[in-house]
Short mmCIF file of C-alpha atoms and ligand atoms in Angstrom, two decimals:
data_model
loop_
_atom_site.label_atom_id
_atom_site.label_comp_id
_atom_site.label_asym_id
_atom_site.label_seq_id
_atom_site.Cartn_x
_atom_site.Cartn_y
_atom_site.Cartn_z
CA MET A 20 112.79 119.01 111.98
CA LYS A 21 115.53 116.36 111.92
CA THR A 22 117.39 117.47 108.86
CA SER A 23 120.76 116.09 109.86
CA VAL A 24 119.65 112.46 109.97
CA TYR A 25 118.11 112.51 106.55
CA GLN A 26 119.63 115.09 104.29
CA THR A 27 122.90 113.32 103.52
CA ALA A 28 122.44 109.93 101.85
CA HIS A 29 119.43 110.73 99.80
CA SER A 30 120.18 112.75 96.77
CA LEU A 31 121.31 109.64 94.87
CA LEU A 32 118.13 107.75 95.74
CA LEU A 33 116.10 110.83 94.93
CA SER A 34 117.55 111.13 91.47
CA LEU A 35 117.22 107.38 90.87
CA GLY A 36 113.49 107.75 91.57
CA PHE A 37 113.10 110.06 88.59
CA LEU A 38 114.33 107.34 86.27
CA CYS A 39 111.33 105.14 87.02
CA LEU A 40 109.10 106.30 84.20
CA ALA A 41 107.39 103.19 82.89
CA ARG A 42 105.46 100.55 84.81
CA PRO A 43 104.41 97.12 83.59
CA SER A 44 100.63 96.77 83.30
CA VAL A 45 100.50 94.00 85.91
CA ALA A 46 102.20 96.19 88.52
CA GLN A 47 100.06 97.05 91.52
CA ASN A 48 102.83 98.46 93.72
CA PRO A 49 102.68 101.35 94.49
CA ILE A 50 98.96 101.03 95.08
CA ILE A 51 97.96 104.70 94.75
CA CYS A 52 98.99 106.36 91.49
CA ASP A 53 97.64 109.93 91.57
CA ARG A 54 99.45 111.12 94.69
CA TYR A 55 102.57 110.30 96.68
CA THR A 56 101.41 108.45 99.79
CA PRO A 57 104.18 107.74 102.34
CA ASP A 58 104.06 106.34 105.88
CA PRO A 59 101.07 103.98 105.48
CA ALA A 60 99.03 103.17 108.57
CA PRO A 61 96.38 100.50 107.83
CA TYR A 62 93.42 99.96 110.13
CA VAL A 63 90.73 97.28 109.85
CA HIS A 64 87.20 98.18 110.85
CA GLY A 65 84.35 95.79 109.99
CA ASP A 66 84.74 94.57 106.43
CA THR A 67 86.84 97.56 105.39
CA LEU A 68 90.54 98.24 105.54
CA TYR A 69 91.20 101.95 106.00
CA LEU A 70 94.56 103.24 104.88
CA PHE A 71 95.70 106.44 106.56
CA VAL A 72 98.70 107.93 104.79
CA ASP A 73 100.84 111.03 104.72
CA HIS A 74 101.19 113.01 101.55
CA ASP A 75 104.43 114.01 99.83
CA GLU A 76 103.62 117.00 97.64
CA ASP A 77 104.19 116.76 93.87
CA VAL A 78 106.59 119.70 94.14
CA THR A 79 109.36 119.20 96.69
CA GLU A 80 110.50 122.37 98.44
CA ASN A 81 114.07 122.91 99.70
CA ASN A 82 115.06 119.36 98.78
CA TYR A 83 113.35 118.04 101.89
CA PHE A 84 110.07 116.47 103.04
CA THR A 85 107.22 118.64 101.76
CA MET A 86 104.07 117.41 103.48
CA LYS A 87 101.00 119.57 103.99
CA ASP A 88 98.16 117.22 104.80
CA TRP A 89 97.09 113.64 105.42
CA LEU A 90 94.96 111.38 103.21
CA LEU A 91 92.55 108.48 103.63
CA TYR A 92 91.82 105.51 101.36
CA SER A 93 89.79 102.35 101.90
CA THR A 94 89.39 98.94 100.34
CA VAL A 95 87.26 95.85 100.76
CA ASP A 96 89.15 93.67 98.26
CA MET A 97 92.81 94.75 98.66
CA VAL A 98 93.17 95.68 94.98
CA ASN A 99 90.73 98.52 94.38
CA TRP A 100 91.38 101.55 96.61
CA THR A 101 88.83 104.29 97.22
CA TYR A 102 90.04 107.81 97.83
CA ARG A 103 88.18 109.18 100.88
CA GLY A 104 89.55 112.69 100.88
CA THR A 105 92.19 114.75 102.65
CA PRO A 106 90.56 114.87 106.06
CA ILE A 107 93.25 116.69 108.02
CA SER A 108 96.07 119.15 107.41
CA SER A 109 98.30 121.37 109.50
CA ALA A 110 95.27 123.71 109.76
CA THR A 111 93.53 121.02 111.85
CA PHE A 112 96.21 121.68 114.48
CA SER A 113 96.32 125.48 114.05
CA LYS A 114 96.24 126.02 117.82
CA TRP A 115 99.74 124.60 118.30
CA ALA A 116 101.40 123.45 115.07
CA LYS A 117 103.48 125.22 112.47
CA GLN A 118 101.23 125.82 109.48
CA GLY A 119 101.64 124.67 105.90
CA ASN A 120 104.22 121.88 106.14
CA ASP A 121 105.74 119.11 108.28
CA CYS A 122 102.66 116.86 108.30
CA TRP A 123 104.66 113.74 109.14
CA ALA A 124 103.80 110.18 110.06
CA ALA A 125 100.55 109.27 111.75
CA GLN A 126 98.19 106.49 112.79
CA CYS A 127 94.43 106.48 113.28
CA ILE A 128 92.23 104.10 115.27
CA GLU A 129 88.61 103.86 116.32
CA ARG A 130 87.43 103.63 119.90
CA ASN A 131 83.80 103.61 121.05
CA GLY A 132 82.62 105.00 117.72
CA ARG A 133 85.18 107.80 117.62
CA TRP A 134 88.20 108.00 115.39
CA PHE A 135 91.53 109.27 116.77
CA TRP A 136 94.22 110.30 114.30
CA TYR A 137 97.62 110.73 115.98
CA THR A 138 100.00 112.80 113.87
CA THR A 139 103.42 114.42 113.84
CA ALA A 140 103.80 118.18 113.26
CA THR A 141 106.32 120.86 114.16
CA ILE A 142 105.50 122.93 117.22
CA ALA A 143 104.68 126.52 116.15
CA GLY A 144 107.62 128.85 116.74
CA GLN A 145 109.96 125.93 117.50
CA ALA A 146 112.20 123.70 115.44
CA TYR A 147 111.21 120.47 117.21
CA PRO A 148 108.14 118.31 116.62
CA GLY A 149 105.21 117.22 118.70
CA ILE A 150 102.46 114.63 118.46
CA GLY A 151 98.87 115.76 118.29
CA VAL A 152 95.51 114.10 117.84
CA ALA A 153 92.42 114.88 115.79
CA TYR A 154 89.10 113.17 116.43
CA ALA A 155 85.94 112.52 114.43
CA ASN A 156 82.79 110.42 114.39
CA ASN A 157 83.66 108.95 111.00
CA PRO A 158 86.97 107.77 109.53
CA ALA A 159 86.72 110.36 106.73
CA GLY A 160 85.85 113.13 109.14
CA PRO A 161 85.14 115.92 109.63
CA TYR A 162 87.97 115.95 112.20
CA ARG A 163 88.59 118.40 114.98
CA GLY A 164 92.13 118.91 116.23
CA TYR A 165 92.68 118.64 119.97
CA THR A 166 93.94 121.96 121.31
CA LYS A 167 97.35 120.81 122.57
CA PRO A 168 99.98 118.31 121.48
CA LEU A 169 100.16 115.17 123.62
CA VAL A 170 103.96 115.33 123.73
CA GLN A 171 106.65 117.51 122.23
CA GLY A 172 110.43 117.40 122.00
CA TRP A 173 113.37 116.53 119.81
CA PHE A 174 112.88 113.25 117.96
CA TYR A 175 109.22 113.05 119.04
CA ILE A 176 107.78 111.84 115.73
CA ASP A 177 106.00 108.79 114.30
CA PRO A 178 103.24 107.92 116.78
CA THR A 179 101.75 104.43 116.91
CA VAL A 180 98.72 103.73 119.06
CA PHE A 181 97.71 100.43 120.57
CA ILE A 182 94.84 99.33 122.86
CA ASP A 183 95.68 96.37 125.08
CA ASP A 184 93.25 93.59 125.99
CA ASP A 185 92.47 95.30 129.32
CA GLY A 186 91.39 98.47 127.49
CA GLN A 187 94.48 100.49 128.36
CA ALA A 188 95.65 102.47 125.33
CA TYR A 189 99.33 103.26 124.72
CA LEU A 190 101.11 105.72 122.51
CA PHE A 191 104.63 104.88 121.29
CA TRP A 192 106.74 107.29 119.24
CA GLY A 193 110.28 108.36 118.39
CA ASN A 194 113.17 108.61 115.98
CA ASN A 195 116.59 107.39 117.14
CA GLY A 196 114.93 106.57 120.40
CA LEU A 197 111.64 105.08 121.46
CA TRP A 198 109.26 106.51 124.05
CA TYR A 199 105.83 105.44 125.24
CA ALA A 200 103.08 106.46 127.63
CA LYS A 201 99.58 105.43 128.65
CA LEU A 202 96.71 107.32 127.08
CA SER A 203 93.71 108.55 129.07
CA SER A 204 90.42 106.88 128.32
CA ASN A 205 89.39 109.93 126.28
CA MET A 206 92.39 109.17 124.02
CA LEU A 207 93.26 112.88 123.87
CA THR A 208 95.83 113.20 126.66
CA LEU A 209 98.44 111.06 128.39
CA SER A 210 97.49 109.46 131.67
CA GLY A 211 100.95 108.71 132.96
CA SER A 212 104.58 109.58 132.67
CA VAL A 213 106.66 109.27 129.51
CA ASN A 214 108.88 106.16 129.54
CA LYS A 215 111.96 105.59 127.43
CA VAL A 216 112.63 102.17 125.92
CA ASN A 217 116.28 101.11 126.06
CA THR A 218 117.00 101.03 122.33
CA ASP A 219 120.74 100.75 123.03
CA SER A 220 120.37 97.05 123.72
CA GLU A 221 121.44 94.81 120.84
CA ALA A 222 119.41 91.98 122.36
CA ALA A 223 116.33 94.16 122.11
CA PHE A 224 116.83 95.94 118.78
CA GLY A 225 119.54 94.16 116.84
CA PRO A 226 123.14 94.80 115.92
CA TYR A 227 124.43 98.35 116.22
CA LYS A 228 124.42 100.26 112.97
CA GLY A 229 127.86 101.72 113.81
CA TYR A 230 129.56 103.96 116.35
CA ASP A 231 129.55 107.73 116.75
CA ASP A 232 132.68 109.94 116.96
CA ASN A 233 132.90 109.26 120.69
CA GLY A 234 132.82 105.51 120.18
CA LYS A 235 129.26 105.23 121.45
CA PRO A 236 127.28 102.52 119.64
CA LYS A 237 124.39 103.65 117.49
CA THR A 238 121.14 101.79 117.95
CA ASN A 239 119.71 99.77 115.10
CA PHE A 240 116.26 101.19 115.90
CA GLU A 241 115.53 104.14 113.66
CA GLU A 242 111.84 105.20 113.77
CA ALA A 243 108.32 104.31 112.60
CA SER A 244 107.32 102.03 115.46
CA TRP A 245 104.20 99.92 114.92
CA VAL A 246 102.84 98.08 117.96
CA TYR A 247 100.22 95.32 118.08
CA LYS A 248 99.53 92.10 119.96
CA ILE A 249 98.76 88.54 118.94
CA GLY A 250 97.84 86.21 121.79
CA ASP A 251 100.20 87.05 124.62
CA THR A 252 102.95 88.42 122.40
CA TYR A 253 103.50 92.13 121.79
CA TYR A 254 105.00 92.93 118.40
CA LEU A 255 107.01 96.03 117.61
CA GLU A 256 107.79 96.57 113.94
CA TYR A 257 110.07 99.49 113.04
CA ALA A 258 112.38 101.07 110.52
CA ALA A 259 115.95 100.04 111.33
CA GLY A 260 119.57 100.30 110.38
CA GLY A 261 119.83 104.02 109.70
CA VAL A 262 119.30 105.39 106.20
CA PRO A 263 118.59 103.73 103.90
CA GLU A 264 116.25 101.99 106.27
CA HIS A 265 115.04 98.42 106.29
CA MET A 266 112.24 96.95 108.39
CA ALA A 267 112.81 94.83 111.49
CA TYR A 268 110.86 93.68 114.51
CA SER A 269 111.11 92.80 118.16
CA THR A 270 108.71 91.06 120.52
CA ALA A 271 107.90 91.15 124.22
CA THR A 272 105.59 89.39 126.64
CA ASN A 273 104.93 92.64 128.48
CA ILE A 274 104.08 96.02 126.98
CA ASN A 275 106.82 97.50 129.20
CA GLY A 276 109.38 95.13 127.74
CA PRO A 277 112.00 93.84 127.73
CA TRP A 278 111.90 93.58 123.93
CA THR A 279 113.74 90.84 122.08
CA TYR A 280 115.11 91.45 118.61
CA GLN A 281 113.65 89.01 116.07
CA GLY A 282 115.30 90.09 112.83
CA LYS A 283 114.81 91.82 109.52
CA ILE A 284 111.46 91.55 107.81
CA MET A 285 112.05 93.73 104.75
CA GLY A 286 115.09 95.00 102.88
CA GLN A 287 115.91 98.59 102.03
CA ALA A 288 113.01 100.24 100.23
CA GLU A 289 113.57 100.82 96.55
CA GLY A 290 114.15 104.46 95.60
CA SER A 291 113.52 105.72 99.13
CA PHE A 292 115.82 106.06 102.12
CA THR A 293 112.88 105.58 104.49
CA ILE A 294 110.47 102.63 104.54
CA HIS A 295 107.88 103.37 107.27
CA GLY A 296 105.16 100.73 107.42
CA GLY A 297 103.31 98.20 109.48
CA SER A 298 101.41 94.96 109.21
CA VAL A 299 97.74 94.18 109.59
CA ARG A 300 95.38 91.19 109.49
CA PHE A 301 92.39 91.51 107.15
CA LYS A 302 89.81 88.87 106.25
CA GLY A 303 92.10 85.97 107.14
CA HIS A 304 95.16 87.38 105.37
CA GLU A 305 98.18 89.26 106.69
CA TYR A 306 99.64 92.22 104.86
CA MET A 307 102.77 94.30 105.27
CA PHE A 308 102.44 97.94 104.21
CA TYR A 309 105.51 100.07 103.49
CA HIS A 310 106.54 102.78 101.08
CA ASN A 311 109.06 103.13 98.28
CA GLY A 312 110.05 105.74 95.70
CA LYS A 313 108.97 103.80 92.63
CA LEU A 314 105.97 105.75 91.38
CA PRO A 315 106.95 107.71 88.26
CA GLY A 316 108.67 110.91 89.40
CA GLY A 317 109.07 109.42 92.88
CA GLY A 318 112.05 109.33 95.23
CA GLY A 319 113.12 109.95 98.80
CA TYR A 320 110.75 112.88 99.21
CA LYS A 321 108.07 111.46 96.93
CA ARG A 322 107.22 108.11 98.40
CA SER A 323 104.29 105.79 97.76
CA THR A 324 102.49 103.07 99.66
CA CYS A 325 102.99 99.44 98.65
CA VAL A 326 101.62 96.24 100.16
CA GLU A 327 102.72 92.60 100.26
CA GLU A 328 100.92 89.58 101.64
CA PHE A 329 102.82 87.31 104.02
CA VAL A 330 102.16 84.17 106.02
CA ARG A 331 103.18 84.29 109.65
CA LYS A 332 105.01 81.19 110.79
CA ALA A 333 103.37 78.72 113.15
CA ASP A 334 105.52 80.00 116.03
CA GLY A 335 104.23 83.54 115.45
CA SER A 336 107.39 84.83 113.82
CA ILE A 337 107.30 87.04 110.74
CA PRO A 338 109.09 85.72 107.64
CA TYR A 339 111.37 87.87 105.51
CA ILE A 340 108.99 89.58 103.05
CA PRO A 341 110.32 90.32 99.55
CA PHE A 342 109.24 93.40 97.61
CA THR A 343 107.11 92.77 94.54
CA GLN A 344 105.77 94.95 91.76
CA LYS A 345 102.80 92.62 91.41
CA GLY A 346 101.45 93.31 94.89
CA VAL A 347 98.65 91.28 96.38
CA ASP A 348 95.81 89.17 94.98
CA PRO A 349 92.20 90.29 95.22
CA ILE A 350 90.23 88.81 98.10
CA ALA A 351 86.82 89.77 96.69
CA THR A 352 85.22 90.70 93.39
CA LEU A 353 83.72 94.08 92.64
CA ASP A 354 79.99 94.22 91.82
CA PRO A 355 79.36 96.34 88.71
CA TYR A 356 75.59 96.23 89.23
CA VAL A 357 75.66 98.58 92.19
CA SER A 358 76.89 102.16 91.98
CA GLN A 359 80.69 102.24 92.21
CA GLU A 360 82.67 105.35 92.95
CA ALA A 361 84.87 106.55 90.09
CA GLU A 362 87.60 107.07 92.72
CA THR A 363 87.63 103.33 93.48
CA ILE A 364 90.75 102.52 91.49
CA ASN A 365 93.31 99.77 91.02
CA GLN A 366 95.77 101.73 88.88
CA SER A 367 95.50 105.01 87.03
CA SER A 368 97.43 107.53 85.04
CA GLY A 369 97.06 111.29 84.86
CA ILE A 370 93.80 111.72 86.76
CA LYS A 371 93.45 113.14 90.28
CA CYS A 372 90.93 112.23 92.95
CA MET A 373 89.26 115.15 94.69
CA GLY A 374 86.73 115.85 97.43
CA ASP A 375 86.15 115.23 101.11
CA TYR A 376 83.84 113.41 103.50
CA LYS A 377 80.84 114.92 101.71
CA GLY A 378 81.80 113.23 98.46
CA CYS A 379 84.76 112.45 96.24
CA TRP A 380 85.18 112.24 92.48
CA VAL A 381 87.80 111.95 89.75
CA SER A 382 89.06 115.11 88.05
CA ASN A 383 92.04 116.17 85.91
CA ILE A 384 90.95 113.74 83.21
CA HIS A 385 92.93 114.03 79.97
CA ALA A 386 92.78 112.21 76.67
CA THR A 387 95.80 110.04 77.50
CA ASP A 388 94.64 109.04 80.99
CA TYR A 389 93.07 105.84 82.21
CA ILE A 390 91.49 104.29 85.28
CA LYS A 391 91.80 100.56 85.87
CA VAL A 392 89.33 98.72 88.10
CA ARG A 393 90.25 95.16 88.94
CA ASN A 394 88.32 91.93 89.32
CA VAL A 395 84.88 93.12 88.24
CA ASP A 396 82.38 90.24 88.28
CA PHE A 397 79.76 90.56 85.50
CA GLY A 398 78.29 87.19 86.44
CA SER A 399 76.91 84.56 84.10
CA ILE A 400 74.12 86.62 82.53
CA GLY A 401 76.07 89.76 81.78
CA ALA A 402 75.35 93.41 81.22
CA ASP A 403 73.37 95.27 78.58
CA GLY A 404 73.94 98.87 79.61
CA PHE A 405 75.72 101.21 81.94
CA THR A 406 75.38 104.66 83.39
CA ALA A 407 77.87 107.15 84.76
CA VAL A 408 77.47 110.27 86.87
CA VAL A 409 79.55 113.05 85.37
CA ALA A 410 79.84 116.84 85.32
CA SER A 411 81.26 118.60 82.31
CA GLU A 412 81.76 121.97 80.75
CA GLY A 413 82.29 120.56 77.28
CA ARG A 414 82.13 117.47 75.11
CA ALA A 415 84.09 114.32 75.83
CA ASN A 416 83.93 110.59 75.29
CA MET A 417 84.61 107.75 77.65
CA LEU A 418 85.41 104.25 76.40
CA ILE A 419 85.32 101.19 78.64
CA LYS A 420 87.94 98.64 77.63
CA LEU A 421 88.10 95.01 78.69
CA ASP A 422 91.14 93.50 80.40
CA SER A 423 93.70 95.94 79.06
CA ARG A 424 94.03 99.59 78.26
CA THR A 425 93.96 98.76 74.59
CA GLY A 426 91.54 95.85 74.89
CA ARG A 427 88.11 95.42 73.35
CA THR A 428 85.80 98.37 73.76
CA ILE A 429 82.73 97.17 75.62
CA GLY A 430 80.99 100.47 76.17
CA THR A 431 81.00 104.09 75.13
CA LEU A 432 79.66 107.21 76.76
CA ARG A 433 79.20 110.47 74.96
CA ILE A 434 79.29 113.43 77.27
CA GLU A 435 77.87 116.84 76.37
CA SER A 436 78.13 119.87 78.59
CA THR A 437 76.13 119.29 81.75
CA GLY A 438 76.19 122.99 82.51
CA GLY A 439 79.34 123.12 84.57
CA ALA A 440 82.16 121.21 86.23
CA GLU A 441 80.02 120.61 89.30
CA GLU A 442 76.66 120.13 87.59
CA TRP A 443 76.33 116.38 88.11
CA THR A 444 74.23 114.33 85.73
CA GLU A 445 73.66 110.62 85.27
CA LEU A 446 74.10 109.61 81.64
CA ALA A 447 73.43 106.26 80.06
CA GLY A 448 76.12 104.96 77.77
CA THR A 449 76.00 102.42 74.99
CA LEU A 450 77.13 98.90 75.73
CA VAL A 451 78.84 97.65 72.60
CA GLN A 452 78.83 94.01 73.66
CA ASN A 453 77.63 91.82 76.43
CA VAL A 454 80.18 91.09 79.14
CA LYS A 455 80.19 88.02 81.38
CA GLY A 456 82.54 86.67 83.98
CA VAL A 457 85.32 88.36 85.94
CA HIS A 458 87.35 91.03 84.17
CA ASP A 459 89.46 94.09 84.73
CA ILE A 460 87.97 97.16 83.12
CA TYR A 461 89.70 100.32 81.96
CA PHE A 462 88.03 103.69 81.58
CA THR A 463 89.76 105.66 78.83
CA PHE A 464 88.96 109.14 77.62
CA SER A 465 88.96 111.44 74.63
CA GLY A 466 87.76 114.92 73.88
CA THR A 467 88.91 118.43 73.29
CA THR A 468 88.61 121.14 75.85
CA SER A 469 90.81 123.91 77.07
CA ALA A 470 89.71 123.17 80.65
CA ALA A 471 92.08 121.39 83.05
CA THR A 472 89.84 118.33 82.94
CA LEU A 473 87.74 116.82 80.14
CA PHE A 474 84.99 116.23 82.69
CA ASN A 475 84.54 115.22 86.29
CA PHE A 476 83.60 111.60 87.00
CA ASP A 477 81.67 110.67 90.11
CA SER A 478 80.40 107.10 89.75
CA TRP A 479 79.44 104.32 87.36
CA GLN A 480 77.16 101.30 87.28
CA PHE A 481 76.36 98.51 84.83
CA HIS A 482 72.87 97.21 84.19
CA GLU A 483 72.37 93.46 84.39
CA ILE A 484 70.42 91.81 81.58
CA GLY A 485 66.89 91.03 82.68
CA SER A 486 66.78 93.39 85.62
CA ASP A 487 64.14 95.54 84.00
CA ILE A 488 64.01 98.41 86.43
CA LYS A 489 66.96 100.69 86.56
CA VAL A 490 67.09 103.22 89.34
CA VAL A 491 68.49 106.47 88.10
CA ARG A 492 70.08 108.49 90.83
CA PRO A 493 67.87 111.36 91.99
CA ALA A 494 68.99 114.75 90.85
CA THR A 495 69.57 116.02 94.36
CA ARG A 496 72.87 117.67 93.68
CA GLN A 497 72.34 118.56 90.04
CA ALA A 498 71.60 122.14 89.12
CA SER A 499 70.57 121.02 85.65
CA ILE A 500 69.49 117.59 84.47
CA TYR A 501 70.21 115.94 81.16
CA TYR A 502 69.70 112.22 80.75
CA THR A 503 70.18 109.84 77.92
CA VAL A 504 68.65 106.58 79.03
CA GLY A 505 68.82 103.45 76.93
CA GLY A 506 69.20 105.58 73.83
CA LEU A 507 66.27 107.86 74.73
CA LYS A 508 67.34 111.44 75.22
CA LEU A 509 65.53 113.40 77.88
CA THR A 510 65.84 117.13 77.89
CA GLU A 511 66.16 118.96 81.16
CA SER A 512 62.47 119.85 81.26
CA GLU A 513 61.38 116.35 80.21
CA ALA A 514 63.52 114.85 82.92
CA ASN A 515 62.19 117.34 85.43
CA ASN A 516 58.63 116.39 84.53
CA GLN A 517 59.32 112.66 84.67
CA ARG A 518 58.63 110.88 87.90
CA GLY A 519 57.86 107.18 88.04
CA ILE A 520 58.46 104.53 85.43
CA ILE A 521 59.10 105.46 81.83
CA ILE A 522 59.85 103.18 78.92
CA ALA A 523 63.21 103.85 77.33
CA ASP A 524 64.54 101.66 74.57
CA GLY A 525 62.20 98.84 75.52
CA LYS A 526 63.32 98.85 79.14
CA LYS A 527 61.48 100.09 82.15
CA VAL A 528 63.39 102.90 83.79
CA LEU A 529 62.47 104.34 87.12
CA LEU A 530 63.24 107.99 87.62
CA LYS A 531 63.02 108.82 91.28
O1 FUB B 15 107.48 111.10 106.32
C1 FUB B 15 108.36 111.84 107.12
C2 FUB B 15 109.22 110.90 107.92
O2 FUB B 15 109.94 110.04 107.07
C3 FUB B 15 108.44 109.96 108.81
O3 FUB B 15 107.98 110.58 109.96
C4 FUB B 15 109.45 108.90 109.01
O4 FUB B 15 108.94 107.73 109.56
C5 FUB B 15 109.98 108.73 107.62
O5 FUB B 15 109.17 107.90 106.86
#
């Protein structure tokens, strides 16, 4: 794809990215730590913010973008992010796209209960890209790729999709140029001709970034368009200024323009020559998503999603938004007394999230790793126990620490072999002390095994003092069962024979 635009100015930024090895414990940007997650495309649906991102591989090939699939995360509190799998890859578009790489920027939206994920890929047998769409009944899939690209041609990358108040959907896209077209009501094909926006206008897109060898001015508009509407005003956010890119925006009172340049909204991304992002409103707050190269090992081809909160001005204009390491404040607490996915994470080190729409879990757990979960509300009564669903080939220990990675240990879990890395079992741990109030918790690990992971971690849940019936997850996906509940050890056959309420350690425990 467009090697010439990118491959020059970046080696310096790329190498700078490798210097970023340590992160302060309060840092929340980048927000996903176990994978590189460029080109964020947030989407709000009900009480959940879905984050559709691209995926820069851990190993960069040919000193260029190495991108083989697309990922999904979600949040309800803006600080804990749940991995929802890798729902689509180039294989989703096997009917028309080059396979194995070039899974570039995308955006997904829901319409009438169906999810439409517009993506960039290279046309099979060609050097130029096209924009395709995959559709599903759920945000995490399974997705089916539509058989043909919607559009194809040089610089046809970075789709953004927008549905106007009258129900007409539009697709915008482009690098070094901006095109748009109406979408059919089925969202899978175009319903009209392709229009080109006049990005050569300084009034529309800001001061020229320079002049080419023929003296022709170069547009400030670069790529990564992001279209939405507030009231009667259409907003177009985009990466601008050439590489390294910054973020700017323009507005219009008609979807067909003319657009009016409104200014810069973010500076040049740190450690990355691209910045691709977009803003979204969620639960009364406004957030700007973008990417940088600041995750350890990161750089221009290993970029990661970040988010900042901003307050739109009374006249609708967007203020200049500074980058922070701190990121955004939580907008909700996390309830430890319901089952929480292990892959719901604020920050982590070493581990990897795995799985798909059928279920996700945490793997690649090593003795030096940790998982931080933020803003956990233990309430005023507190907890007296916890359980975790794990699968393990060997022995390991998990410690739960309070408020810092080296903080007080509040709980321990001893894990024996469950019979295999996918033999899931719910184990009860030991709560060392009662916990009340709102805290961050850290899961830390120890153990010795030659396997790639100490164990696999699916979910966890605390038990509130006084709630005398604990529901232990049914063993539907366990091949073997081994419970320790409130200190009482149940063998596989005992657990198999148990149905109904048993007394364990003075507490009533319901095995379903
Ligand atoms: O991620 C590959 C490309 O880099 C995207 O399509 C552009 O927007 C830039 O972020």
